[in-house]
Short mmCIF file of N, CA and C in Angstrom, two decimals:
data_model
loop_
_atom_site.label_atom_id
_atom_site.label_comp_id
_atom_site.label_asym_id
_atom_site.label_seq_id
_atom_site.Cartn_x
_atom_site.Cartn_y
_atom_site.Cartn_z
N MET G 1 0.75 -0.98 0.10
CA MET G 1 0.17 -0.18 -0.13
C MET G 1 0.84 1.31 0.10
N ARG G 2 0.46 2.12 -0.89
CA ARG G 2 1.13 3.52 -0.82
C ARG G 2 0.73 4.30 0.01
N TYR G 3 1.16 5.41 0.55
CA TYR G 3 0.69 6.45 1.57
C TYR G 3 0.85 7.41 0.90
N LEU G 4 0.03 8.05 1.14
CA LEU G 4 -0.21 9.67 0.47
C LEU G 4 -0.22 10.86 1.49
N PHE G 5 0.74 11.71 0.69
CA PHE G 5 1.33 13.26 1.60
C PHE G 5 0.94 14.18 0.97
N MET G 6 -0.04 14.69 1.20
CA MET G 6 -0.67 16.33 0.36
C MET G 6 0.12 17.34 1.39
N GLU G 7 0.90 17.95 0.82
CA GLU G 7 1.42 18.89 1.38
C GLU G 7 0.54 20.16 1.36
N ARG G 8 -0.29 20.42 0.54
CA ARG G 8 -1.88 21.26 0.48
C ARG G 8 -2.59 20.86 1.39
N GLY G 9 -2.78 19.57 1.14
CA GLY G 9 -3.95 19.50 2.08
C GLY G 9 -5.17 18.84 1.14
N ALA G 10 -5.08 19.07 -0.37
CA ALA G 10 -5.99 18.79 -1.21
C ALA G 10 -5.45 18.45 -2.78
N VAL G 11 -6.24 17.86 -3.13
CA VAL G 11 -5.69 17.87 -4.82
C VAL G 11 -6.54 17.08 -5.98
N ASN G 12 -6.40 17.84 -7.08
CA ASN G 12 -7.49 17.79 -8.06
C ASN G 12 -6.98 16.16 -8.47
N LEU G 13 -7.79 15.26 -8.41
CA LEU G 13 -7.51 13.85 -8.47
C LEU G 13 -6.94 13.56 -10.32
N ALA G 14 -7.54 14.14 -11.21
CA ALA G 14 -7.23 13.86 -12.51
C ALA G 14 -5.35 14.62 -12.64
N ASP G 15 -5.27 15.64 -12.08
CA ASP G 15 -3.86 16.16 -12.18
C ASP G 15 -3.04 15.46 -11.19
N PHE G 16 -3.68 14.94 -10.52
CA PHE G 16 -2.85 13.91 -9.33
C PHE G 16 -1.93 12.64 -9.93
N ALA G 17 -3.37 12.13 -10.77
CA ALA G 17 -3.16 10.45 -11.30
C ALA G 17 -2.13 10.83 -12.09
N TRP G 18 -2.27 11.98 -13.24
CA TRP G 18 -1.43 12.08 -14.17
C TRP G 18 -0.25 12.20 -13.78
N ALA G 19 0.45 13.26 -12.96
CA ALA G 19 1.38 13.18 -12.26
C ALA G 19 2.14 12.13 -11.75
N ARG G 20 1.53 11.26 -11.10
CA ARG G 20 2.18 9.93 -10.14
C ARG G 20 1.73 9.18 -11.54
N GLN G 21 0.98 9.37 -12.22
CA GLN G 21 1.20 7.89 -13.33
C GLN G 21 0.39 7.15 -12.66
N LEU G 22 -0.70 7.10 -11.82
CA LEU G 22 -1.81 6.05 -11.70
C LEU G 22 -2.28 5.58 -12.85
N ASN G 23 -2.87 3.97 -12.25
CA ASN G 23 -3.24 3.41 -13.33
C ASN G 23 -4.88 3.13 -12.42
N GLY G 24 -5.59 2.69 -12.85
CA GLY G 24 -7.06 2.70 -11.89
C GLY G 24 -6.82 1.55 -10.74
N GLU G 25 -6.13 0.69 -10.43
CA GLU G 25 -5.61 0.05 -9.13
C GLU G 25 -4.75 1.30 -8.36
N GLY G 26 -4.19 1.93 -8.74
CA GLY G 26 -3.52 2.87 -8.09
C GLY G 26 -4.54 3.94 -7.51
N MET G 27 -5.51 4.22 -8.29
CA MET G 27 -6.48 5.59 -7.89
C MET G 27 -7.42 4.73 -7.35
N ARG G 28 -7.82 3.25 -7.01
CA ARG G 28 -8.60 3.05 -6.11
C ARG G 28 -7.75 2.84 -4.53
N GLU G 29 -6.51 2.46 -4.78
CA GLU G 29 -5.57 2.40 -3.41
C GLU G 29 -5.74 4.11 -2.70
N LEU G 30 -5.62 4.84 -3.43
CA LEU G 30 -5.38 6.26 -3.17
C LEU G 30 -6.96 6.58 -2.84
N LEU G 31 -7.99 6.27 -3.64
CA LEU G 31 -9.46 6.54 -2.57
C LEU G 31 -9.76 5.94 -1.30
N GLN G 32 -9.59 5.03 -1.30
CA GLN G 32 -9.76 3.68 -0.34
C GLN G 32 -8.46 4.13 0.90
N GLN G 33 -7.78 5.23 1.06
CA GLN G 33 -7.09 5.41 2.22
C GLN G 33 -7.60 6.44 3.32
N PRO G 34 -7.44 5.89 4.80
CA PRO G 34 -8.25 6.71 5.82
C PRO G 34 -7.70 7.83 5.87
N GLY G 35 -8.59 8.72 6.02
CA GLY G 35 -8.24 10.07 6.48
C GLY G 35 -8.40 10.99 5.23
N TYR G 36 -9.30 10.93 4.20
CA TYR G 36 -9.08 11.03 2.81
C TYR G 36 -10.42 11.22 2.60
N ILE G 37 -11.07 12.54 1.98
CA ILE G 37 -12.33 12.55 1.53
C ILE G 37 -12.22 12.84 0.18
N GLN G 38 -13.15 12.04 -0.45
CA GLN G 38 -13.49 12.54 -2.22
C GLN G 38 -14.70 14.16 -2.15
N ALA G 39 -14.40 14.57 -2.75
CA ALA G 39 -15.11 16.08 -2.72
C ALA G 39 -15.29 16.25 -4.34
N GLY G 40 -16.04 15.46 -5.01
CA GLY G 40 -16.07 15.71 -6.65
C GLY G 40 -14.86 15.51 -7.02
N TYR G 41 -14.09 16.37 -7.65
CA TYR G 41 -12.92 15.63 -8.71
C TYR G 41 -11.63 16.15 -7.79
N SER G 42 -11.80 16.17 -6.34
CA SER G 42 -10.93 16.48 -5.69
C SER G 42 -10.71 15.56 -4.43
N LEU G 43 -9.32 15.41 -3.92
CA LEU G 43 -9.26 14.38 -2.56
C LEU G 43 -8.71 15.55 -1.52
N LEU G 44 -9.41 15.29 -0.39
CA LEU G 44 -8.94 16.48 0.86
C LEU G 44 -8.71 15.63 1.77
N ASN G 45 -7.49 16.02 2.86
CA ASN G 45 -7.46 15.41 4.05
C ASN G 45 -8.63 16.08 4.79
N ALA G 46 -8.41 15.53 6.45
CA ALA G 46 -9.51 15.42 7.10
C ALA G 46 -9.25 17.15 7.72
N PRO G 47 -8.08 17.64 7.79
CA PRO G 47 -8.45 19.17 8.14
C PRO G 47 -8.88 19.98 7.29
N VAL G 48 -8.18 19.90 5.96
CA VAL G 48 -9.36 20.57 4.93
C VAL G 48 -11.01 20.42 4.81
N ALA G 49 -11.31 19.44 4.82
CA ALA G 49 -12.42 18.71 4.73
C ALA G 49 -13.19 19.55 6.11
N ALA G 50 -12.64 19.72 6.83
CA ALA G 50 -13.62 20.00 8.16
C ALA G 50 -13.68 21.75 8.15
N ARG G 51 -12.63 22.30 7.47
CA ARG G 51 -12.46 24.01 6.99
C ARG G 51 -13.73 24.06 6.22
N TRP G 52 -13.89 23.49 5.01
CA TRP G 52 -14.81 23.54 4.01
C TRP G 52 -16.15 23.02 4.60
N GLN G 53 -16.21 22.40 5.62
CA GLN G 53 -17.58 22.17 6.37
C GLN G 53 -18.37 23.16 7.21
N ARG G 54 -16.96 23.77 7.99
CA ARG G 54 -17.20 25.00 8.79
C ARG G 54 -17.52 26.14 8.04
N LYS G 55 -16.79 26.31 6.61
CA LYS G 55 -17.46 27.66 6.10
C LYS G 55 -18.57 27.44 5.36
N ILE G 56 -18.83 26.46 4.83
CA ILE G 56 -20.34 26.16 4.16
C ILE G 56 -21.41 26.16 5.12
N SER G 57 -21.08 25.56 6.56
CA SER G 57 -22.26 25.60 7.01
C SER G 57 -22.36 27.17 7.88
N THR G 58 -21.73 27.88 8.10
CA THR G 58 -21.58 29.66 8.07
C THR G 58 -22.37 30.39 7.66
N HIS G 59 -22.36 29.90 6.15
CA HIS G 59 -22.94 30.79 5.36
C HIS G 59 -24.75 30.27 4.51
#
């Protein structure tokens, strides 16, 4: 299993897959990692997802 380190806390899945040359199996592994949430075409780590949730719920 590969581990993901996202410096910015969020990545565009298509761009990330292309840059890392991930195939279908690699994408499945990526999306199943604990602590990350898929939001549309982005993958967010838990702190970034929580910030977005707070931002949305306050507006």
